[in-house]
């Protein structure tokens, strides 16, 4: 068992991990709102969370990992105004809410598989936890944390003396200022727990509740789901840095209101992926790239993973294609060196143990992936280590990096004479399988086409295909 140190946004310090259960880490990660494809900035966060998961496993812990799926309640603004994102996407596409949510959930999980992200133990959907959400709100109401205004139920932040304790993460943080003030609130920081039909009379999803027919606000789902799946106390809560000022601040207030404490012991946040001109990637501003777009441009998902792992998760990372090309070349060279070691049996020695110990110390110190990548290169280029030792060391680190360094690639036969009409027909069949929620069949068709050298790219305008270079 290795000691693991992680940066806790709440204390703004690196802390030694202490778990509630021996050798078990309970971890909750804020998942996607399934109204569009995840962009590569979102996926940087999930890669960071995967590194946390993998390091904890290699360090000797069993990880209980939950990732929620937001399919109701996340509005098109960060406050309590705007429209539900999933419902807006359904209306604009002509699909049902269920079809939109299922389609983009499947796309998100496919991206995670392509990035070698370890699946979570559970992906609870908000709509599956409405009863738990209502009960959580009832408990807050009993404790005097709520009030009703214009038919909607609000959380009264003035009742929580610890409110906003994490918001000081950055001096001069003005992100909350972009939220339009709801005139119904007693205080600008207050937020809706439950909307009634007085808010949006044509809302496609609504449920009966003690406060009338309606639907939940965004923040309450995470509190209710963590309480239902992990209990009132758990170890690690992860998310993007944009969650600090509003979503996680409100989530902590809800937890404190019901349970008397904030739920998680450690709150971790990954930094933004920045485009050129210092713009963060954002779906709301239509300023984003998807993993499928990178694939269409000739960059595999694991090239993007390598690109991300070159930077520490708490540092902003600027994306441009020149850097991605360099990552592609570096990963290719690394794989060539690793595959030259496949004929060797692993061999443990004092030197391998020294390298592995150094590597574990680095990666257990707040998940320092750039240091691990640098060490892999040092090992592969070493003139002192024999090949069997190199393989032993790199295979240990590969448990964390997950770059398929030793995977023997299957020969992909690129059939130039494959009929375009046949390809189009298979794409149509895959699209129908996705509509029917037969995601296993959709994956089989995708793999069948890939075996013929045909790459599928799912876009907002539909699925396109190209022949592999």
XYZ file of C-alpha atoms in Angstrom:
469
model
C 0.000 0.000 0.000
C 1.455 3.348 -1.084
C 0.757 6.708 0.529
C -1.158 8.947 -1.875
C -1.085 12.741 -1.659
C -3.703 14.772 -3.494
C -4.536 18.436 -3.833
C -7.728 19.317 -1.968
C -9.377 22.385 -3.472
C -11.183 22.975 -0.182
C -7.987 23.380 1.873
C -5.866 24.521 -1.089
C -3.173 22.128 0.044
C -1.846 18.708 -0.822
C -3.088 16.227 1.751
C -2.362 12.604 2.590
C -5.300 10.429 1.576
C -7.177 8.882 4.501
C -10.163 6.769 3.499
C -13.363 6.035 5.411
C -12.922 2.296 4.794
C -9.632 0.432 4.908
C -8.120 -0.051 1.449
C -11.287 1.245 -0.268
C -11.687 4.642 -1.951
C -15.181 5.936 -2.688
C -15.064 8.420 -5.568
C -17.802 10.424 -7.274
C -17.251 12.308 -10.518
C -19.652 14.785 -12.084
C -20.606 13.247 -15.406
C -21.853 14.708 -18.677
C -25.068 16.525 -19.455
C -26.159 14.421 -22.404
C -27.437 17.012 -24.874
C -24.411 17.004 -27.187
C -21.149 15.184 -27.785
C -18.498 15.551 -25.094
C -15.772 17.896 -26.286
C -12.090 17.193 -25.773
C -11.979 19.698 -22.906
C -14.610 17.633 -21.081
C -12.645 14.503 -21.903
C -9.472 15.955 -20.418
C -11.303 15.966 -17.077
C -12.373 12.334 -17.460
C -8.795 11.330 -18.361
C -7.582 13.057 -15.178
C -10.197 11.182 -13.164
C -9.130 7.935 -14.826
C -5.540 8.594 -13.758
C -6.755 9.072 -10.179
C -8.633 5.765 -10.432
C -5.653 3.906 -11.906
C -3.092 5.295 -9.469
C -5.281 4.365 -6.519
C -5.629 0.828 -7.860
C -1.895 0.415 -8.422
C -1.289 1.922 -4.967
C -3.316 -0.931 -3.483
C -6.827 0.485 -3.091
C -10.120 -0.848 -4.341
C -11.984 2.026 -5.995
C -15.750 2.443 -5.786
C -16.365 4.826 -8.685
C -19.630 6.596 -9.545
C -20.195 8.895 -12.556
C -23.637 10.466 -12.907
C -25.454 11.168 -16.166
C -27.397 14.446 -16.182
C -30.470 13.958 -18.349
C -32.729 16.587 -16.750
C -32.438 19.877 -14.894
C -29.226 21.383 -16.322
C -30.288 24.721 -17.758
C -28.747 26.715 -20.582
C -27.452 29.292 -18.113
C -25.435 28.737 -14.958
C -28.178 30.208 -12.819
C -31.869 29.398 -12.582
C -32.860 31.011 -15.862
C -32.732 29.510 -19.315
C -33.989 26.257 -20.734
C -33.224 22.636 -19.927
C -30.280 21.647 -22.162
C -31.489 18.134 -22.962
C -35.012 19.275 -23.804
C -33.687 22.107 -25.966
C -31.505 19.644 -27.907
C -34.431 17.254 -28.370
C -36.679 19.974 -29.745
C -34.004 21.270 -32.115
C -33.222 17.781 -33.447
C -36.768 16.470 -33.720
C -35.912 13.507 -31.489
C -37.499 12.626 -28.167
C -35.817 13.539 -24.886
C -35.136 9.851 -24.247
C -33.577 9.387 -27.691
C -31.325 12.419 -27.272
C -30.181 11.323 -23.803
C -29.546 7.727 -24.905
C -27.700 8.769 -28.064
C -25.296 11.122 -26.317
C -24.834 8.813 -23.327
C -23.775 6.066 -25.736
C -21.443 8.495 -27.528
C -19.869 9.558 -24.220
C -19.273 5.962 -23.121
C -17.798 5.142 -26.552
C -15.361 8.052 -26.191
C -14.368 6.772 -22.748
C -13.746 3.278 -24.127
C -11.629 4.679 -26.950
C -9.555 6.635 -24.413
C -8.937 3.522 -22.268
C -10.851 5.062 -19.373
C -11.768 2.414 -16.797
C -15.579 2.141 -16.641
C -17.201 3.431 -13.471
C -19.019 0.967 -11.241
C -22.259 2.802 -11.925
C -23.559 5.541 -14.230
C -26.759 6.656 -12.466
C -29.065 8.903 -14.486
C -30.750 11.827 -12.787
C -34.159 10.692 -14.045
C -33.651 7.344 -12.293
C -33.233 9.072 -8.925
C -36.227 11.407 -8.803
C -37.611 9.743 -5.646
C -34.239 10.139 -3.906
C -34.004 13.754 -5.069
C -37.455 14.556 -3.683
C -36.638 12.881 -0.356
C -33.371 14.827 -0.080
C -35.264 18.080 -0.620
C -37.892 17.056 1.953
C -35.104 16.623 4.517
C -33.721 20.068 3.681
C -37.207 21.515 4.078
C -37.585 19.886 7.503
C -34.339 21.532 8.591
C -35.439 24.988 7.476
C -33.167 25.445 4.470
C -35.864 26.126 1.867
C -38.492 28.660 0.862
C -41.067 28.910 -1.919
C -41.251 31.845 -4.304
C -43.380 32.048 -7.448
C -44.136 28.346 -7.186
C -40.497 27.196 -7.123
C -38.606 25.824 -4.135
C -35.306 27.566 -3.345
C -32.331 26.767 -1.131
C -31.739 29.588 1.353
C -27.955 30.033 1.364
C -28.079 32.471 4.290
C -28.958 29.505 6.529
C -25.595 27.870 5.771
C -22.790 29.664 7.595
C -20.151 27.753 5.609
C -21.579 28.678 2.203
C -18.957 29.549 -0.414
C -15.990 28.257 1.582
C -14.445 26.734 -1.557
C -15.156 29.659 -3.842
C -11.982 31.472 -2.850
C -9.974 29.073 -4.986
C -8.969 31.960 -7.215
C -8.575 35.549 -6.137
C -10.878 37.778 -8.124
C -12.946 34.910 -9.496
C -15.822 36.597 -11.329
C -17.389 33.494 -12.854
C -20.432 33.782 -10.632
C -21.106 37.307 -11.857
C -22.308 35.996 -15.218
C -25.374 34.441 -13.569
C -28.460 36.570 -14.077
C -30.190 37.392 -10.816
C -33.598 35.791 -10.348
C -35.881 38.440 -8.842
C -37.698 35.731 -6.877
C -34.648 34.988 -4.747
C -34.139 36.349 -1.258
C -30.394 36.387 -1.860
C -28.394 36.336 -5.137
C -26.656 33.073 -4.160
C -29.918 31.187 -3.541
C -30.777 28.523 -6.103
C -33.717 26.392 -7.165
C -34.111 22.901 -5.741
C -37.393 22.134 -7.507
C -39.062 23.882 -10.441
C -42.819 23.666 -10.809
C -44.725 24.054 -14.056
C -45.005 27.734 -13.271
C -41.449 27.984 -14.599
C -41.810 26.204 -17.951
C -45.334 25.026 -18.618
C -44.273 22.982 -21.651
C -41.377 21.194 -19.963
C -41.236 17.676 -21.438
C -40.226 15.968 -18.193
C -42.071 16.488 -14.926
C -42.955 14.534 -11.807
C -45.345 14.832 -8.883
C -43.833 16.265 -5.717
C -44.934 17.843 -2.412
C -44.421 21.248 -4.064
C -46.396 20.516 -7.203
C -45.792 18.976 -10.599
C -42.294 19.854 -11.739
C -38.673 18.794 -12.055
C -35.408 19.159 -10.117
C -32.753 21.817 -10.343
C -29.303 20.781 -11.480
C -27.306 20.846 -8.240
C -29.599 18.617 -6.187
C -29.051 15.502 -8.327
C -25.400 15.090 -7.292
C -26.201 15.418 -3.587
C -29.047 12.916 -3.852
C -27.084 10.432 -5.971
C -23.967 10.468 -3.778
C -26.151 10.038 -0.688
C -27.956 7.089 -2.297
C -24.906 5.349 -3.778
C -22.003 6.212 -1.453
C -23.676 7.362 1.752
C -23.521 10.688 3.563
C -19.701 10.604 3.745
C -17.315 9.493 1.023
C -13.723 10.097 0.052
C -13.177 11.965 -3.226
C -15.353 14.241 -5.345
C -13.952 15.164 -8.782
C -14.960 17.589 -11.490
C -13.783 20.397 -13.723
C -12.507 23.670 -12.353
C -15.639 25.397 -13.662
C -17.680 23.492 -11.059
C -16.009 25.215 -8.122
C -17.796 28.542 -7.950
C -21.384 27.401 -8.484
C -22.179 23.705 -8.847
C -19.891 22.255 -6.183
C -20.436 25.211 -3.872
C -24.188 24.601 -4.011
C -23.759 20.844 -3.747
C -21.705 21.272 -0.575
C -24.399 23.532 0.878
C -27.077 20.916 0.209
C -24.968 18.178 1.803
C -24.266 20.343 4.824
C -27.933 21.218 5.159
C -29.071 17.603 5.270
C -26.105 15.816 6.864
C -24.238 18.476 8.834
C -21.110 18.060 6.685
C -20.155 18.544 3.042
C -20.095 14.893 1.951
C -16.650 14.328 0.427
C -13.376 14.654 2.307
C -11.385 15.677 -0.774
C -12.581 17.895 -3.627
C -10.444 17.685 -6.760
C -10.686 19.735 -9.947
C -9.054 19.519 -13.355
C -8.025 22.661 -15.215
C -9.348 23.912 -18.538
C -8.239 22.907 -21.990
C -7.534 26.217 -23.714
C -7.815 26.920 -27.411
C -5.560 29.387 -29.146
C -6.365 32.995 -28.182
C -6.892 31.868 -24.551
C -10.452 30.694 -25.069
C -11.740 27.791 -23.006
C -13.548 25.070 -24.902
C -17.320 25.446 -24.532
C -20.353 23.750 -26.077
C -22.607 26.650 -25.135
C -20.548 28.976 -27.340
C -20.168 26.317 -30.069
C -16.427 26.587 -29.543
C -15.276 23.001 -29.233
C -13.713 19.926 -30.835
C -14.797 16.318 -30.379
C -12.785 13.117 -30.237
C -14.427 12.068 -33.516
C -13.127 15.237 -35.163
C -9.588 14.454 -34.016
C -9.981 10.902 -35.337
C -11.182 12.236 -38.690
C -8.098 14.455 -38.762
C -5.835 11.434 -38.306
C -5.233 11.465 -34.552
C -6.239 8.395 -32.569
C -7.909 8.768 -29.148
C -4.762 7.518 -27.408
C -2.705 10.202 -29.130
C -4.995 12.701 -27.427
C -4.569 10.815 -24.132
C -0.778 11.059 -24.506
C -1.119 14.769 -25.283
C -3.142 15.304 -22.087
C -0.813 13.257 -19.869
C 2.118 15.496 -20.802
C 0.594 18.221 -18.605
C -0.326 18.154 -14.912
C -4.087 18.080 -14.384
C -4.015 21.313 -12.335
C -2.351 23.326 -15.083
C -4.236 24.884 -18.017
C -3.383 23.075 -21.243
C -3.360 24.874 -24.578
C -4.556 22.823 -27.526
C -3.222 23.214 -31.037
C -2.660 20.725 -33.807
C 1.110 21.211 -33.856
C 1.331 19.952 -30.270
C -1.032 17.074 -31.073
C 1.153 16.110 -34.034
C 4.199 16.081 -31.756
C 2.301 13.845 -29.323
C 1.401 11.478 -32.173
C 5.026 11.189 -33.207
C 6.208 10.697 -29.616
C 3.650 7.975 -28.902
C 4.584 6.192 -32.130
C 8.283 6.198 -31.176
C 7.468 5.004 -27.660
C 5.383 2.114 -28.993
C 8.141 1.060 -31.403
C 10.612 0.863 -28.529
C 8.138 -0.999 -26.301
C 7.201 -3.543 -28.949
C 10.882 -4.333 -29.431
C 10.795 -5.625 -25.847
C 7.946 -8.094 -26.401
C 10.309 -11.002 -27.023
C 11.764 -10.583 -23.530
C 10.430 -12.113 -20.344
C 9.918 -9.692 -17.468
C 12.744 -9.686 -14.937
C 12.673 -8.165 -11.479
C 15.848 -6.805 -9.951
C 17.041 -4.182 -7.512
C 17.179 -1.732 -10.393
C 13.604 -2.398 -11.491
C 12.412 -1.969 -7.925
C 14.277 1.319 -7.600
C 12.685 2.674 -10.781
C 9.206 1.499 -9.831
C 9.544 2.991 -6.346
C 10.642 6.332 -7.807
C 7.786 6.264 -10.277
C 5.174 5.457 -7.654
C 6.475 8.254 -5.434
C 6.071 10.672 -8.349
C 2.609 9.585 -9.426
C 1.338 9.277 -5.837
C 2.344 12.908 -5.314
C -0.807 14.475 -6.773
C -0.832 12.312 -9.911
C 2.244 13.633 -11.682
C 1.810 12.075 -15.125
C 4.420 14.275 -16.888
C 7.061 12.837 -14.562
C 5.950 9.268 -15.295
C 6.123 9.859 -19.062
C 9.611 11.316 -18.651
C 10.679 8.275 -16.632
C 9.365 5.888 -19.290
C 11.539 7.626 -21.859
C 14.546 7.455 -19.531
C 14.005 3.728 -19.033
C 13.566 2.994 -22.735
C 16.735 4.915 -23.626
C 18.813 3.588 -20.718
C 22.089 1.854 -21.559
C 22.329 0.419 -18.046
C 19.069 -1.542 -17.987
C 18.683 -4.757 -19.951
C 15.590 -5.215 -22.116
C 13.878 -7.547 -19.652
C 14.231 -4.921 -16.916
C 12.941 -2.197 -19.207
C 9.863 -4.242 -20.007
C 9.187 -4.884 -16.306
C 9.394 -1.198 -15.400
C 7.413 0.158 -18.350
C 4.675 -2.455 -17.964
C 4.215 -1.317 -14.376
C 3.810 2.308 -15.477
C 1.546 1.264 -18.357
C -1.040 0.217 -15.762
C -1.408 3.957 -15.118
C -0.696 5.476 -18.532
C -2.931 3.030 -20.481
C -1.432 3.953 -23.862
C -1.481 0.429 -25.357
C 2.308 0.460 -25.397
C 2.595 -3.316 -25.661
C -0.554 -4.088 -27.632
C 0.139 -5.908 -30.860
C -1.932 -3.990 -33.377
C -4.138 -6.152 -35.552
C -3.468 -5.752 -39.211
C -6.263 -3.678 -40.657
C -6.983 -4.602 -44.248
C -7.918 -1.478 -46.146
C -10.142 -2.618 -48.948
C -10.124 0.051 -51.624
C -12.744 -1.887 -53.553
C -15.257 -1.899 -50.702
C -18.423 -0.564 -52.287
C -19.451 2.910 -51.124
C -23.093 1.902 -51.276
C -22.450 -1.014 -48.919
C -20.695 1.328 -46.494
C -23.584 3.803 -46.608
C -26.029 0.974 -45.944
C -24.041 -0.220 -42.915
C -23.929 3.338 -41.575
C -27.721 3.558 -41.908
C -28.095 0.241 -40.069
C -25.848 1.525 -37.285
C -27.863 4.733 -37.002
C -31.062 2.704 -36.735
C -29.485 0.497 -34.066
C -28.623 3.612 -32.066
C -32.180 4.908 -32.410
C -33.403 1.497 -31.190
C -30.937 1.750 -28.282
C -29.225 -1.427 -29.479
C -25.801 -0.045 -28.691
C -24.079 -3.443 -28.833
C -25.174 -3.836 -32.458
C -24.073 -0.268 -33.208
C -20.636 -1.058 -31.773
C -20.408 -4.287 -33.800
C -21.114 -2.434 -37.052
C -18.568 0.220 -36.125
C -15.916 -2.451 -35.495
C -16.854 -4.286 -38.712
C -16.311 -1.136 -40.745
C -13.073 -0.381 -38.907
C -11.771 -3.845 -39.839
C -12.271 -2.790 -43.473
C -10.352 0.431 -42.933
C -13.478 2.588 -42.662
C -13.514 5.185 -39.876
C -16.852 6.555 -38.663
C -17.133 10.076 -37.310
C -20.277 11.034 -35.386
C -21.052 14.732 -35.731
C -23.914 16.989 -34.755
C -25.104 16.759 -38.372
C -24.988 12.962 -38.516
C -22.435 10.204 -39.117
C -19.808 10.580 -41.818
C -17.161 8.068 -42.873
C -13.724 8.072 -44.441
C -11.166 5.507 -45.506
C -8.198 5.095 -43.200
C -5.011 6.654 -44.507
